[in-house]
XYZ file of C-alpha atoms in Angstrom:
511
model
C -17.122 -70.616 20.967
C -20.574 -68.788 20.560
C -19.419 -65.387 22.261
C -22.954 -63.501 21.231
C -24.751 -66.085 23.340
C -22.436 -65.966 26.061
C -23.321 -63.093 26.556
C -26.651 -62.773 25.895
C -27.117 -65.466 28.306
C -25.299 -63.586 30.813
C -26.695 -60.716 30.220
C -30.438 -62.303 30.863
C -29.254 -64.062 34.056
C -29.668 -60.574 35.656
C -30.951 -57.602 33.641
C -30.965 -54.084 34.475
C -34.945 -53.187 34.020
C -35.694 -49.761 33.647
C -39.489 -48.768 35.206
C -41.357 -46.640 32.843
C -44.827 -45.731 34.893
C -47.796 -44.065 33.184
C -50.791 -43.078 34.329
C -52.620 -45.586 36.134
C -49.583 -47.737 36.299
C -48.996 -46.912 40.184
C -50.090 -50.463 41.195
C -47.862 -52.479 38.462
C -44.910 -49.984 39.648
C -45.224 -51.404 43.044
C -45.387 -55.308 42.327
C -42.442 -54.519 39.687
C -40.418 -53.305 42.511
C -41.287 -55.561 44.952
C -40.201 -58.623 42.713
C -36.879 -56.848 41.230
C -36.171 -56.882 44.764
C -37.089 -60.243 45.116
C -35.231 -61.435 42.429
C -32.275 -59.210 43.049
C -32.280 -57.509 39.406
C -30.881 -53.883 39.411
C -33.381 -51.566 38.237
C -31.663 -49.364 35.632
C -31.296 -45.059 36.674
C -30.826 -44.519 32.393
C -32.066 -45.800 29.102
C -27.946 -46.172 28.703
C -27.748 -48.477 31.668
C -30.558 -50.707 30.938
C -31.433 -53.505 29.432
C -34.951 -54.347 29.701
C -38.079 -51.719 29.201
C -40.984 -52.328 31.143
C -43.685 -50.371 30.860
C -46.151 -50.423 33.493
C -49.724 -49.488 33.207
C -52.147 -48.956 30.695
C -51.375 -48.268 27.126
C -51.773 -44.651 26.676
C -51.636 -43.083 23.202
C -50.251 -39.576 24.128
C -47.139 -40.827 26.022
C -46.155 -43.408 22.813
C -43.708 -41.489 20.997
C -42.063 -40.561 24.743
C -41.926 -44.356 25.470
C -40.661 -44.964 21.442
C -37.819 -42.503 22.743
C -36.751 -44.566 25.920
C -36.329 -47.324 23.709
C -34.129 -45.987 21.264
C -32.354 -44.603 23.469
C -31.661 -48.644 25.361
C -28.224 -50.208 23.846
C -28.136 -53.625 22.671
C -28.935 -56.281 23.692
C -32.237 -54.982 24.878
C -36.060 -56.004 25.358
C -39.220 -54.365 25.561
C -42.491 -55.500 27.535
C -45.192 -54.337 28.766
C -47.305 -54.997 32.235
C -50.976 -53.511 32.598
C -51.912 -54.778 35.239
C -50.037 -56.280 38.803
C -50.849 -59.800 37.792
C -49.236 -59.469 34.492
C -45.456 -58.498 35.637
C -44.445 -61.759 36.459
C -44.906 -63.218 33.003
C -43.715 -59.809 32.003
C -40.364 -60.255 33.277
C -40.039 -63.701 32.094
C -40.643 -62.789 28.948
C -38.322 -59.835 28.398
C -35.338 -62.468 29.945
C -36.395 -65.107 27.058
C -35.473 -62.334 24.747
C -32.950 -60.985 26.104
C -31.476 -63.975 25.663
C -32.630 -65.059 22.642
C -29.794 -64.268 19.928
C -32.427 -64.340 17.002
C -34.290 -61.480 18.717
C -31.653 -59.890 19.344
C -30.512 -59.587 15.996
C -33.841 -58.372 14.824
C -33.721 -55.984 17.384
C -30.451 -53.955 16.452
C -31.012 -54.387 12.571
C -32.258 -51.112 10.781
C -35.129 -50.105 10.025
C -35.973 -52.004 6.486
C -33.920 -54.924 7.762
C -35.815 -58.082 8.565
C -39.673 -56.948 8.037
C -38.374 -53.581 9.941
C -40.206 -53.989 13.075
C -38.853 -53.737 16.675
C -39.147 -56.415 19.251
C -42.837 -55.878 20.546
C -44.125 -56.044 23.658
C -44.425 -59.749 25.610
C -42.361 -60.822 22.408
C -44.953 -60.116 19.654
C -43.049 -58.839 16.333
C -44.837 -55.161 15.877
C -43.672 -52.043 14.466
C -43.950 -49.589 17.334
C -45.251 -45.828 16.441
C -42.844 -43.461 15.682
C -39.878 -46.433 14.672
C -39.527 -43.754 11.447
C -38.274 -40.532 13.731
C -34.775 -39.367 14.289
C -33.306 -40.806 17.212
C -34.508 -38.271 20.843
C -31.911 -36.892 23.375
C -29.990 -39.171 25.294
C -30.688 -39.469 29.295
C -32.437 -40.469 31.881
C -35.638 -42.919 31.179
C -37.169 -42.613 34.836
C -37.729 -46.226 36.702
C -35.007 -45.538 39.056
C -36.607 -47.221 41.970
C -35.052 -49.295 45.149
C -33.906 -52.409 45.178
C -31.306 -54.109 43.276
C -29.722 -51.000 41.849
C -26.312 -51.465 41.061
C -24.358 -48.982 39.228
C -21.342 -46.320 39.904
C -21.814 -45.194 43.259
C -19.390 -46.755 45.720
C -20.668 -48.019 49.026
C -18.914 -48.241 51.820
C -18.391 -51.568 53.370
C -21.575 -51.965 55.856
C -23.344 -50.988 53.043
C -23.131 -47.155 53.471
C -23.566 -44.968 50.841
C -20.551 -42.828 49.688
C -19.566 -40.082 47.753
C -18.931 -41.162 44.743
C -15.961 -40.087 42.383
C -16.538 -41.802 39.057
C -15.957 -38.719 37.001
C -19.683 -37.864 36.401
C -21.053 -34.540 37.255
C -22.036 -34.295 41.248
C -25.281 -33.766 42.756
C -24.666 -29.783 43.355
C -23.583 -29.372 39.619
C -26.639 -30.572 38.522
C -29.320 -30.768 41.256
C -31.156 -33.095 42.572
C -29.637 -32.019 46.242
C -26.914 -29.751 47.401
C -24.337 -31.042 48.865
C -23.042 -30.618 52.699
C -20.099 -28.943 53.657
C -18.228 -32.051 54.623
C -18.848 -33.805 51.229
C -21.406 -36.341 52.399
C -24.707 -36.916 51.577
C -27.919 -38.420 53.910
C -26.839 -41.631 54.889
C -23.378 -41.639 55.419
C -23.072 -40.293 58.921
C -25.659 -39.330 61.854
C -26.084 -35.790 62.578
C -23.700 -36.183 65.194
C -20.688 -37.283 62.406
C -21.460 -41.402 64.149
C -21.708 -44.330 61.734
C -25.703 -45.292 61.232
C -26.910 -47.664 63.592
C -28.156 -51.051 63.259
C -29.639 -51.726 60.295
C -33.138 -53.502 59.592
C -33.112 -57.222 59.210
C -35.202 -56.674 56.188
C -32.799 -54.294 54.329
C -29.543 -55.825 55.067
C -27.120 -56.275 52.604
C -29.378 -53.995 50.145
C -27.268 -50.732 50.454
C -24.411 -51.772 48.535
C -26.460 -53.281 45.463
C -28.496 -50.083 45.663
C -26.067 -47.875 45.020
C -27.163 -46.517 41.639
C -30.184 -45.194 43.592
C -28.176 -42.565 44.334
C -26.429 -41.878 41.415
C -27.792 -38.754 40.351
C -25.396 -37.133 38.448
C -27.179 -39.299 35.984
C -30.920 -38.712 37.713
C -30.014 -34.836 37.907
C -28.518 -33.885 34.872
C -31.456 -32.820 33.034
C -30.433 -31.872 30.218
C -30.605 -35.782 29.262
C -34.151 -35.702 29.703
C -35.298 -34.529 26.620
C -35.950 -37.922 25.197
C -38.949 -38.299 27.790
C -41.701 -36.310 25.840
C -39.841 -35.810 22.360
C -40.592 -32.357 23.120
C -38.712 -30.956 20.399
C -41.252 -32.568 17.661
C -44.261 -32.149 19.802
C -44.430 -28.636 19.703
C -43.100 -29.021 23.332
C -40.449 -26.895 24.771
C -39.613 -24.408 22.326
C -40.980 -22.024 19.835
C -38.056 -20.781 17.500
C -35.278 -23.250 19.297
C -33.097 -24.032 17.132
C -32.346 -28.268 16.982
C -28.679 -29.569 16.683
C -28.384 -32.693 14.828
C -29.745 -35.660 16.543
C -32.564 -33.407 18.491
C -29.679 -31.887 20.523
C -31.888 -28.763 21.470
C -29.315 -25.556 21.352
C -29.250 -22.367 23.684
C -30.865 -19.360 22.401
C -30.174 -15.283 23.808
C -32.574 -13.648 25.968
C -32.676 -10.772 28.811
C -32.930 -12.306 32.121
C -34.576 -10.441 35.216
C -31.413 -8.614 35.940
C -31.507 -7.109 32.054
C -28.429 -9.129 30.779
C -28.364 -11.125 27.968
C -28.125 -14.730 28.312
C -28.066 -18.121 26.686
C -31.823 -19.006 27.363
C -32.524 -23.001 27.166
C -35.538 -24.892 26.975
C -35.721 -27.701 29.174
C -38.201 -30.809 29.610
C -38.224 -32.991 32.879
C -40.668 -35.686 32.370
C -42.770 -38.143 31.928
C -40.500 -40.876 32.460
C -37.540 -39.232 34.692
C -36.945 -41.498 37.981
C -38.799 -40.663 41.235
C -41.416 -38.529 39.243
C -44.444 -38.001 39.012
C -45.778 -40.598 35.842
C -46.863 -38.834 33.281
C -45.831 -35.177 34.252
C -43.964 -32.854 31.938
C -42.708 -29.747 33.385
C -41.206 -26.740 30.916
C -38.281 -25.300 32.209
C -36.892 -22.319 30.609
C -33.012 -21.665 32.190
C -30.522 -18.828 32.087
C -27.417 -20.548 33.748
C -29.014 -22.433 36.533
C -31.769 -20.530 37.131
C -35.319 -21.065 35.981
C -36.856 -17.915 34.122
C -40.084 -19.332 33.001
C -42.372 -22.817 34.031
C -45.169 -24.396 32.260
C -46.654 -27.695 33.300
C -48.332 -30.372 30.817
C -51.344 -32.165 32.265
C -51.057 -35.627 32.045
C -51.753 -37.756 29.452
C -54.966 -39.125 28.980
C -56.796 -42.475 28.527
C -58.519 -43.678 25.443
C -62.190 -45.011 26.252
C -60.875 -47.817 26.089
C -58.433 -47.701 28.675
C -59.483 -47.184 32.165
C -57.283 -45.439 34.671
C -57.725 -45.993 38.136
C -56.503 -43.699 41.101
C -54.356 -46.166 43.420
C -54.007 -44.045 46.431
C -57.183 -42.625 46.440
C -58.825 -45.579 46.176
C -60.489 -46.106 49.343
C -61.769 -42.615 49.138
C -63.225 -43.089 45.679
C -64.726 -46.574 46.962
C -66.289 -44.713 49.735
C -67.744 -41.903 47.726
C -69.616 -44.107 45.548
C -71.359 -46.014 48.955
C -69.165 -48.922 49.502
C -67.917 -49.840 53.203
C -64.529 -48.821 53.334
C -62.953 -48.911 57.017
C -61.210 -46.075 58.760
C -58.411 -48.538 59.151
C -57.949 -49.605 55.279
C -58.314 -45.980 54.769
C -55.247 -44.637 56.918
C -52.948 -47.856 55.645
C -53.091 -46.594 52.068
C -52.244 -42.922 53.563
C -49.682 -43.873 55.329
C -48.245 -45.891 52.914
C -48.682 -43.127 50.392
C -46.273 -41.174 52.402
C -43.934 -43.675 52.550
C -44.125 -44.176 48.518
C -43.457 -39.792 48.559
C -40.804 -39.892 51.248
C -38.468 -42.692 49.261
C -38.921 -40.963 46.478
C -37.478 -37.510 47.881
C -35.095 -39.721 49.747
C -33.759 -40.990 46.379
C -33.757 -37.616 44.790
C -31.868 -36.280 47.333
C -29.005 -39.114 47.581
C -30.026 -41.543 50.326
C -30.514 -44.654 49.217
C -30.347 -46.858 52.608
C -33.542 -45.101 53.860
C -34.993 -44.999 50.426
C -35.103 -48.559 50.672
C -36.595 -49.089 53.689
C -38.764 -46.578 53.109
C -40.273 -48.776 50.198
C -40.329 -51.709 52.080
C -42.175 -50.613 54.858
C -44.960 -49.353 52.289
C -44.785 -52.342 50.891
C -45.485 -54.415 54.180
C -48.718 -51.556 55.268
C -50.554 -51.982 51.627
C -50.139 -56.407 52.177
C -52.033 -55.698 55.587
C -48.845 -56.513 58.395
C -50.001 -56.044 61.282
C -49.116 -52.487 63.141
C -47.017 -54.654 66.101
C -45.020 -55.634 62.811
C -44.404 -52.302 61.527
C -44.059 -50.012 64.131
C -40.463 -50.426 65.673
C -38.832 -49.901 62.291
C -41.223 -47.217 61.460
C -40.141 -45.587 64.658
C -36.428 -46.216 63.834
C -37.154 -44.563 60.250
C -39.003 -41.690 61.500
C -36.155 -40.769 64.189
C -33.567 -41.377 61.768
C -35.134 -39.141 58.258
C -36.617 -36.773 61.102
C -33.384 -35.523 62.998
C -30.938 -35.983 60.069
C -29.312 -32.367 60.058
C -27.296 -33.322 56.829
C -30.951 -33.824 55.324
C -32.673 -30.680 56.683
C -29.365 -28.487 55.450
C -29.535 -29.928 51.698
C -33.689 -28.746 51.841
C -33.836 -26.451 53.930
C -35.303 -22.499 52.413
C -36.559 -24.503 49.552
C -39.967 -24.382 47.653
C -41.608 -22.258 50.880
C -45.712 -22.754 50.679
C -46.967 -21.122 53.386
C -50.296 -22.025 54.821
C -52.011 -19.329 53.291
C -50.548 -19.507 49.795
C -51.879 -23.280 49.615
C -55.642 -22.392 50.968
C -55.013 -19.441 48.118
C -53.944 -22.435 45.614
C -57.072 -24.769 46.799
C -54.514 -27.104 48.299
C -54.493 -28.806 51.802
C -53.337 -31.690 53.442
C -49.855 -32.298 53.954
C -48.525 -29.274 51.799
C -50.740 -26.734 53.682
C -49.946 -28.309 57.050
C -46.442 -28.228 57.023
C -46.737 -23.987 56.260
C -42.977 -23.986 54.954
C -40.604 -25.638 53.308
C -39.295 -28.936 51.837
C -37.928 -30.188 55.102
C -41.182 -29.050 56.515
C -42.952 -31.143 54.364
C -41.325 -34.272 54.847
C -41.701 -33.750 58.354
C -45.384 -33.381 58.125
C -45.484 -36.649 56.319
C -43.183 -38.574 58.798
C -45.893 -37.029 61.619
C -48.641 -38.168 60.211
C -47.089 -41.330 59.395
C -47.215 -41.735 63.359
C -50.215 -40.471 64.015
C -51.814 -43.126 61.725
C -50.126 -46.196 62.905
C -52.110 -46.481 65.936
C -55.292 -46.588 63.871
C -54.159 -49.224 60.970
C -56.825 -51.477 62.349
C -59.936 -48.844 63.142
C -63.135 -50.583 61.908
C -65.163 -47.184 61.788
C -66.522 -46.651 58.356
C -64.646 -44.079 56.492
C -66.557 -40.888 56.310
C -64.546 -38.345 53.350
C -65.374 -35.471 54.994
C -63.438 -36.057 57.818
C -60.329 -37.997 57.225
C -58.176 -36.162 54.056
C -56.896 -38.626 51.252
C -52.911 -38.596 51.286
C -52.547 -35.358 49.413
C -55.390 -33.318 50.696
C -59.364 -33.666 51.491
C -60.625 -35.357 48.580
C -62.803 -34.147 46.084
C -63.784 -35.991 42.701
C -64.468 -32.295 41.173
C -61.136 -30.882 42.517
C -58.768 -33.550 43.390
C -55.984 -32.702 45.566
C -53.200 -33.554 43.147
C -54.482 -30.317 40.671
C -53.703 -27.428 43.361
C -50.228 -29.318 44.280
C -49.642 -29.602 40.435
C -50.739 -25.468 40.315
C -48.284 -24.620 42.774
C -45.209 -26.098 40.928
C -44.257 -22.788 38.216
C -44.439 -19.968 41.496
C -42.453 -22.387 43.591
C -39.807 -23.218 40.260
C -39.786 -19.495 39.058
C -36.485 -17.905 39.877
C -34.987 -21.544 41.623
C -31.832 -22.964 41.035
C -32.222 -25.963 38.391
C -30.723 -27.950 41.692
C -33.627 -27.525 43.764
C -36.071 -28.317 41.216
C -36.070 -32.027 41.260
C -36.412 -31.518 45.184
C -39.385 -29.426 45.320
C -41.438 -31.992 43.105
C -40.263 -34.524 45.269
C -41.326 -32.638 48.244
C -44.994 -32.082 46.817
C -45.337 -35.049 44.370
C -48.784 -34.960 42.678
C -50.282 -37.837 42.024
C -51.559 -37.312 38.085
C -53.663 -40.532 38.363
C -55.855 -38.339 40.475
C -56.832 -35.910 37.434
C -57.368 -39.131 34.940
C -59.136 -41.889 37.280
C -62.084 -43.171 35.748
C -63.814 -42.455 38.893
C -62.903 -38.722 38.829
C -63.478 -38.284 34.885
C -66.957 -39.727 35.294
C -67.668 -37.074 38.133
C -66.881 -34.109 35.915
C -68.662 -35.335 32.903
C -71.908 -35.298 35.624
């Protein structure tokens, strides 16, 4: 009996893909998810728990040796492949389940280096040795591409489909923070405000929430300390001066006076550019004493090469309308107010609740393929009410990441962020409000004038995009946080890097 390709074959029936999104990859993100779903294949929380890489969006040459790490990182039987653009995920994921189970690549794959040519399983199948295949192996943890649908994993579910705490021996979400958790022991999604079992669910997501439970499994997504394999921060100068490296990359804890004069362990911690429900391309610098962050830097993002363009997805309308095309008031607020959506699912799955997460995504989903606003708006409603009076929700945000109006204007940001003047639950509140004060215009024919109406994160400006101030507020707002509510008050902001790299943008500044 061939057991290998048994299991192999099993194994590509329905693999666990884990979304790595650069730059410019905001668009392939969004048809990857939307077909996962379609197809029912769990998208993977962990390079541990996954068994297909797919990188989505252009190749950028900064963020190689991060992606090099990711794969590493991915247990046999694994494949690698790589979408650039929407049209290309499709054949994408085809060809990562021919290889997957293919027993001849695998073997190729998990031989050593000087083994059979040495290369690595390339990209859409192509043999190719991928840069940095000659570097110790990174820091285990979390690869980023925890998205929606399909995600099935440790978390228990209840048996509508609710999510539950889960008790699988991993470290909980108030150990290592993506969310604190409520006094009773639940998290968003398991009970109303009022302690009542959710109501109906939507048609659309039934039968989702018990697949998806992985999307909440953040003792995985939250314990950061895994997430040094995103940048390989430890060999690119990144996070660390005199830190000194355990075997394996391991970074150690090093002494240092903390703002109360003591002497503690100090350690230097990375969160980025692949971690789930982040920003692509982001690196953020933590430096911790306990659980507390003592000191912030933030990377920019990566860059292009000239020969790969990056284009802004959200902004797009407002770019197109800058440069003198007709762009409708109607087109204009869709992409907004599915923007928010994208940002609210994501801070929904940071903070542990899936079921909403998921609808969340497929409601953007149905704005940017032009449904019609009859379509949309009763489950909009129903999500709105629901995220909006969740008191479970408000308790694990609330007194987090404060921005007061007049701390963004001093920062140069505005939309959401400034209008919400407080903190994260503030903010998703501003975005479920102007959520509904957009759906009644989702068909204005008006031409789009830039001046008046702001792009999702702010009024737009190709010389000082929105995304740069929210990105400058990050180390005051993480300074002196619990490690627990920094995952949260990303989340809560979420820049949009693209914006700083767009083609459109970069061409501005040059003049």
């Amino acid at each position: 009996m061939d057991l290998t390709g048994l299991i192999l074959r099993v194994t590509a029936e329905r693999p666990h893909v884990l979304l790595a999104t650069v730059p410019g990859g905001a668009a392939v993100r969004l048809a990857a998810e939307r077909l996962l779903r379609a197809r029912d294949w769990p998208q993977a929380s962990t390079p541990a728990k996954a068994d297909l890489l797919l990188v989505a969006g252009p190749d950028l040459p900064e963020l190689r040796t991060a992606l090099e790490r990711l794969w590493r990182d991915m247990p046999a039987p694994r494949a690698r492949v790589h979408a650039r653009t929407p049209d290309e995920v499709e054949a994408a994921l085809d060809s990562g389940r021919a290889l997957l189970g293919s027993p001849a690549v695998q073997r190729e794959s998990a031989a050593p280096l000087g083994e059979a040519g040495g290369h690595r399983e390339g990209e859409h199948g192509a043999q190719e040795r991928h840069e940095g295949d000659d570097q110790a192996p990174g820091h285990d943890g979390d690869g980023g591409g925890e998205g929606e649908a399909g995600r099935a994993g440790d978390a228990h579910s209840g048996p509508d489909g609710e999510h539950a705490p889960h008790d699988t021996g991993q470290d909980t979400e108030a150990e290592h923070g993506d969310g604190r958790r409520a006094p009773d022991g639940q998290v968003p999604g398991s009970q109303d405000p009022d302690g009542q079992a959710p109501d109906g669910q939507d048609a659309d997501s039934h039968g989702d929430h018990g697949d998806h439970g992985d999307h909440g499994d953040h003792g995985d997504n939250g314990d950061h300390g895994d997430n040094g394999n995103h940048g390989g921060h430890g060999e690119d100068g990144g996070h660390g001066g005199g830190q000194t490296d355990m075997p394996g990359g391991l970074p150690m804890a090093e002494p240092g006076a903390d703002r109360d004069g003591l002497t503690l362990d100090r350690l230097h911690l990375p969160l980025g550019p692949f971690l789930a429900d982040w920003p692509a391309g982001l690196t953020v610098r933590l430096v911790l004493q306990g659980d507390v962050v003592q000191r912030v830097d933030v990377d920019g993002p990566a860059r292009p090469s000239d020969d790969a363009a990056v284009e802004a997805f959200w902004v797009q309308p407002w770019l197109r309308a800058a440069s003198g095309e007709p762009v409708t008031v109607g087109e204009a607020v869709r992409r907004r107010a599915a923007a928010h959506l994208d940002s609210l699912g994501r801070l929904l799955a940071v903070a542990g609740w899936p079921a909403e997460a998921v609808r969340a995504g497929r409601l953007r989903d149905d704005l940017l393929s032009g449904a019609p606003r009859a379509a949309v708006a009763p489950r909009l409603e129903r999500l709105t009410r629901r995220v909006g009076r969740s008191r479970t929700l408000a308790w694990l945000t609330r007194g987090i990441g404060v921005v007061t109006a007049q701390k963004a204007r001093e920062a140069g940001a505005g939309g959401p962020a400034a209008r919400a003047d407080g903190d994260v639950t503030a903010r998703y509140r501003q975005w479920l409000a102007d959520i509904r004060h957009d759906l009644p215009r989702l068909e204005d024919p008006a031409p789009l004038d830039v001046a008046v109406e702001d792009s999702p994160r702010g009024p737009w400006s190709a010389e000082a995009p929105p995304s740069a101030a929210l990105i400058a507020l990050l180390p005051p707002l993480l300074e002196g946080a619990e490690l627990a509510a920094a995952r949260l008050v990303v989340a809560s902001l979420d820049p949009d890097p693209e914006e700083l790299v767009s083609r459109g943008v970069v061409e501005v500044a040059r003049g």
